[in-house]
Amino acid sequence: MATWSMLGLQDANSSIMEQLIFFHDHALMILAMITVLVAYIMMSTLTNKLINRYLLEGQTIELIWTILPAITLVFIALPSLRLLYLMDEMMNPEVTVKAIGHQWYWKYEYTDFDNVEFDSYMKPTNNLMMNEFRLLDVDNRMVMPMNTPIRLLVTAADVLHSWAMPSLGIKIDATPGRLNQGNISISRPGLMFGQCSEICGANHSFMPIVVESVPMEFFIKWLKLN
């Protein structure tokens, strides 16, 4: 989860998020090199006394400063397109979960397992345990098996919402009357925290998302209890 002292991205808990972090670092290095180069040229231009009163055109330098940015854009665009196709690639899901956004809570349906469904509300501050997080914990967590292809279906019952989980690298709009689809494969067990990422009304800030990743045998036991 994100903390006050965290300056970078959250730790990845899916292969897609790992690829997103790699692409972020790749693009950041290119931007840093461009910034240093431009800063050096600007300082050099301001400090030297070189002039050419009769310079009308410089086709060579114009060709260079046209081709170099084009090559730079290729180095950014190709990894970006590859990642875009990876995010859209549909695997054969073993578990399907449907998330429905309401004002202001989430409803989850596990339709593969005798219609297991429940509502997930934010826990009030006066009901929190010592090891729980204010404004982030919920009364019913979304439990998912790790190392398992999961299909996530997202919709809304009233207004626009958005189901977002930064550590999984996924954000799906919840639109009334429309079913959006995403893929999740969680790498390791643990708790992950997210929130509705579309302004949906007065209590938009108070409909968090908590995903609990567990091994498959614990997931089956949890299903039996529900």
Short mmCIF file of C-alpha atoms in Angstrom, two decimals, residues 27-181:
data_model
loop_
_atom_site.label_atom_id
_atom_site.label_comp_id
_atom_site.label_asym_id
_atom_site.label_seq_id
_atom_site.Cartn_x
_atom_site.Cartn_y
_atom_site.Cartn_z
CA ALA A 27 10.66 6.31 -20.29
CA LEU A 28 12.03 8.21 -17.30
CA MET A 29 15.63 7.47 -18.30
CA ILE A 30 14.97 8.73 -21.84
CA LEU A 31 13.38 11.90 -20.47
CA ALA A 32 16.30 12.44 -18.10
CA MET A 33 18.81 12.16 -20.96
CA ILE A 34 16.79 14.62 -23.08
CA THR A 35 16.58 17.07 -20.17
CA VAL A 36 20.34 16.93 -19.55
CA LEU A 37 21.11 17.37 -23.26
CA VAL A 38 18.75 20.34 -23.68
CA ALA A 39 20.03 21.96 -20.47
CA TYR A 40 23.64 21.58 -21.67
CA ILE A 41 22.83 23.11 -25.08
CA MET A 42 20.97 26.03 -23.47
CA MET A 43 23.81 26.78 -21.04
CA SER A 44 26.36 26.47 -23.83
CA THR A 45 24.36 28.85 -26.02
CA LEU A 46 24.09 31.42 -23.21
CA THR A 47 27.76 31.31 -22.24
CA ASN A 48 29.64 31.15 -25.55
CA LYS A 49 30.25 34.12 -27.84
CA LEU A 50 29.96 32.30 -31.17
CA ILE A 51 27.89 34.14 -33.78
CA ASN A 52 27.26 33.82 -37.49
CA ARG A 53 25.64 36.90 -38.96
CA TYR A 54 25.31 35.35 -42.42
CA LEU A 55 23.69 32.03 -41.43
CA LEU A 56 20.46 31.65 -43.43
CA GLU A 57 19.73 27.95 -43.12
CA GLY A 58 21.32 24.80 -41.75
CA GLN A 59 19.84 21.80 -43.46
CA THR A 60 22.18 19.36 -41.75
CA ILE A 61 21.32 20.43 -38.20
CA GLU A 62 17.60 20.62 -39.10
CA LEU A 63 17.77 17.06 -40.39
CA ILE A 64 19.49 15.92 -37.21
CA TRP A 65 16.98 17.56 -34.84
CA THR A 66 14.12 16.07 -36.83
CA ILE A 67 15.44 12.51 -37.02
CA LEU A 68 16.68 12.24 -33.41
CA PRO A 69 13.27 12.99 -31.81
CA ALA A 70 11.63 10.55 -34.23
CA ILE A 71 14.05 7.79 -33.17
CA THR A 72 13.44 8.67 -29.51
CA LEU A 73 9.68 8.36 -30.01
CA VAL A 74 10.17 4.92 -31.57
CA PHE A 75 12.10 3.77 -28.48
CA ILE A 76 9.14 4.90 -26.33
CA ALA A 77 6.31 3.79 -28.62
CA LEU A 78 7.39 0.18 -29.25
CA PRO A 79 7.53 -0.89 -25.57
CA SER A 80 4.30 1.04 -24.97
CA LEU A 81 2.45 -0.82 -27.75
CA ARG A 82 3.80 -4.16 -26.54
CA LEU A 83 2.54 -3.42 -23.02
CA LEU A 84 -0.83 -2.26 -24.35
CA TYR A 85 -1.35 -5.58 -26.15
CA LEU A 86 -0.22 -7.53 -23.06
CA MET A 87 -2.83 -5.74 -20.95
CA ASP A 88 -5.58 -6.53 -23.46
CA GLU A 89 -4.58 -10.17 -23.93
CA MET A 90 -7.35 -12.46 -22.71
CA MET A 91 -6.33 -15.64 -20.93
CA ASN A 92 -8.55 -18.60 -20.06
CA PRO A 93 -9.93 -17.56 -16.66
CA GLU A 94 -10.34 -20.07 -13.85
CA VAL A 95 -12.31 -17.63 -11.67
CA THR A 96 -14.72 -14.88 -12.68
CA VAL A 97 -15.62 -12.07 -10.27
CA LYS A 98 -18.12 -9.31 -10.93
CA ALA A 99 -17.70 -5.96 -9.18
CA ILE A 100 -20.70 -3.60 -9.12
CA GLY A 101 -20.24 0.01 -8.04
CA HIS A 102 -22.95 1.63 -5.90
CA GLN A 103 -23.24 4.95 -4.13
CA TRP A 104 -21.12 4.40 -2.07
CA TYR A 105 -19.96 0.79 -1.74
CA TRP A 106 -18.92 -2.16 -3.88
CA LYS A 107 -20.85 -5.37 -4.43
CA TYR A 108 -18.99 -8.54 -5.47
CA GLU A 109 -20.48 -11.60 -7.15
CA TYR A 110 -18.65 -14.93 -7.59
CA THR A 111 -21.05 -16.35 -10.14
CA ASP A 112 -19.01 -19.53 -10.74
CA PHE A 113 -19.67 -20.72 -7.19
CA ASP A 114 -23.41 -20.92 -6.51
CA ASN A 115 -23.76 -17.14 -6.67
CA VAL A 116 -21.58 -16.17 -3.72
CA GLU A 117 -22.15 -12.43 -3.34
CA PHE A 118 -21.68 -9.75 -0.68
CA ASP A 119 -21.47 -5.98 -0.18
CA SER A 120 -18.22 -4.28 0.79
CA TYR A 121 -18.54 -1.09 2.86
CA MET A 122 -15.77 1.04 4.32
CA LYS A 123 -15.29 0.37 8.02
CA PRO A 124 -16.22 3.34 10.25
CA THR A 125 -13.33 4.68 12.31
CA ASN A 126 -14.91 3.63 15.61
CA ASN A 127 -15.15 -0.01 14.39
CA LEU A 128 -11.51 -0.37 13.35
CA MET A 129 -9.20 -2.88 14.98
CA MET A 130 -5.65 -1.90 16.00
CA ASN A 131 -4.14 -3.52 12.87
CA GLU A 132 -6.60 -1.98 10.39
CA PHE A 133 -6.24 1.19 8.32
CA ARG A 134 -8.47 4.24 8.59
CA LEU A 135 -10.46 5.03 5.39
CA LEU A 136 -8.98 1.98 3.65
CA ASP A 137 -10.34 -1.15 5.33
CA VAL A 138 -13.71 -2.70 4.53
CA ASP A 139 -16.06 -5.04 6.35
CA ASN A 140 -15.97 -7.71 3.59
CA ARG A 141 -12.76 -8.08 1.61
CA MET A 142 -12.61 -9.26 -1.98
CA VAL A 143 -10.82 -12.62 -1.69
CA MET A 144 -8.93 -13.91 -4.74
CA PRO A 145 -6.65 -16.91 -5.33
CA MET A 146 -3.01 -16.23 -6.17
CA ASN A 147 -1.25 -17.52 -9.30
CA THR A 148 -4.65 -18.01 -10.94
CA PRO A 149 -6.05 -16.36 -14.11
CA ILE A 150 -8.98 -14.23 -12.93
CA ARG A 151 -11.52 -12.43 -15.10
CA LEU A 152 -12.88 -9.26 -13.52
CA LEU A 153 -16.20 -7.89 -14.77
CA VAL A 154 -17.00 -4.34 -13.68
CA THR A 155 -20.22 -2.35 -13.93
CA ALA A 156 -22.22 0.20 -11.93
CA ALA A 157 -25.77 0.37 -10.66
CA ASP A 158 -26.25 4.15 -10.49
CA VAL A 159 -23.48 6.54 -11.59
CA LEU A 160 -19.94 6.26 -12.99
CA HIS A 161 -17.42 4.55 -10.72
CA SER A 162 -13.97 3.09 -11.36
CA TRP A 163 -12.45 -0.07 -9.87
CA ALA A 164 -8.72 0.59 -9.41
CA MET A 165 -5.97 -1.45 -7.77
CA PRO A 166 -2.54 0.20 -8.25
CA SER A 167 -0.41 -2.75 -7.09
CA LEU A 168 -2.09 -4.96 -9.72
CA GLY A 169 -1.77 -2.37 -12.48
CA ILE A 170 -5.49 -2.40 -13.23
CA LYS A 171 -8.15 0.32 -13.47
CA ILE A 172 -11.56 -0.46 -15.00
CA ASP A 173 -14.37 2.04 -15.42
CA ALA A 174 -17.69 1.02 -13.90
CA THR A 175 -20.36 2.35 -16.27
CA PRO A 176 -24.11 1.84 -15.72
CA GLY A 177 -25.56 -0.47 -18.35
CA ARG A 178 -22.15 -1.61 -19.57
CA LEU A 179 -19.95 -4.54 -18.58
CA ASN A 180 -16.20 -3.89 -18.76
CA GLN A 181 -13.67 -6.70 -18.51
#
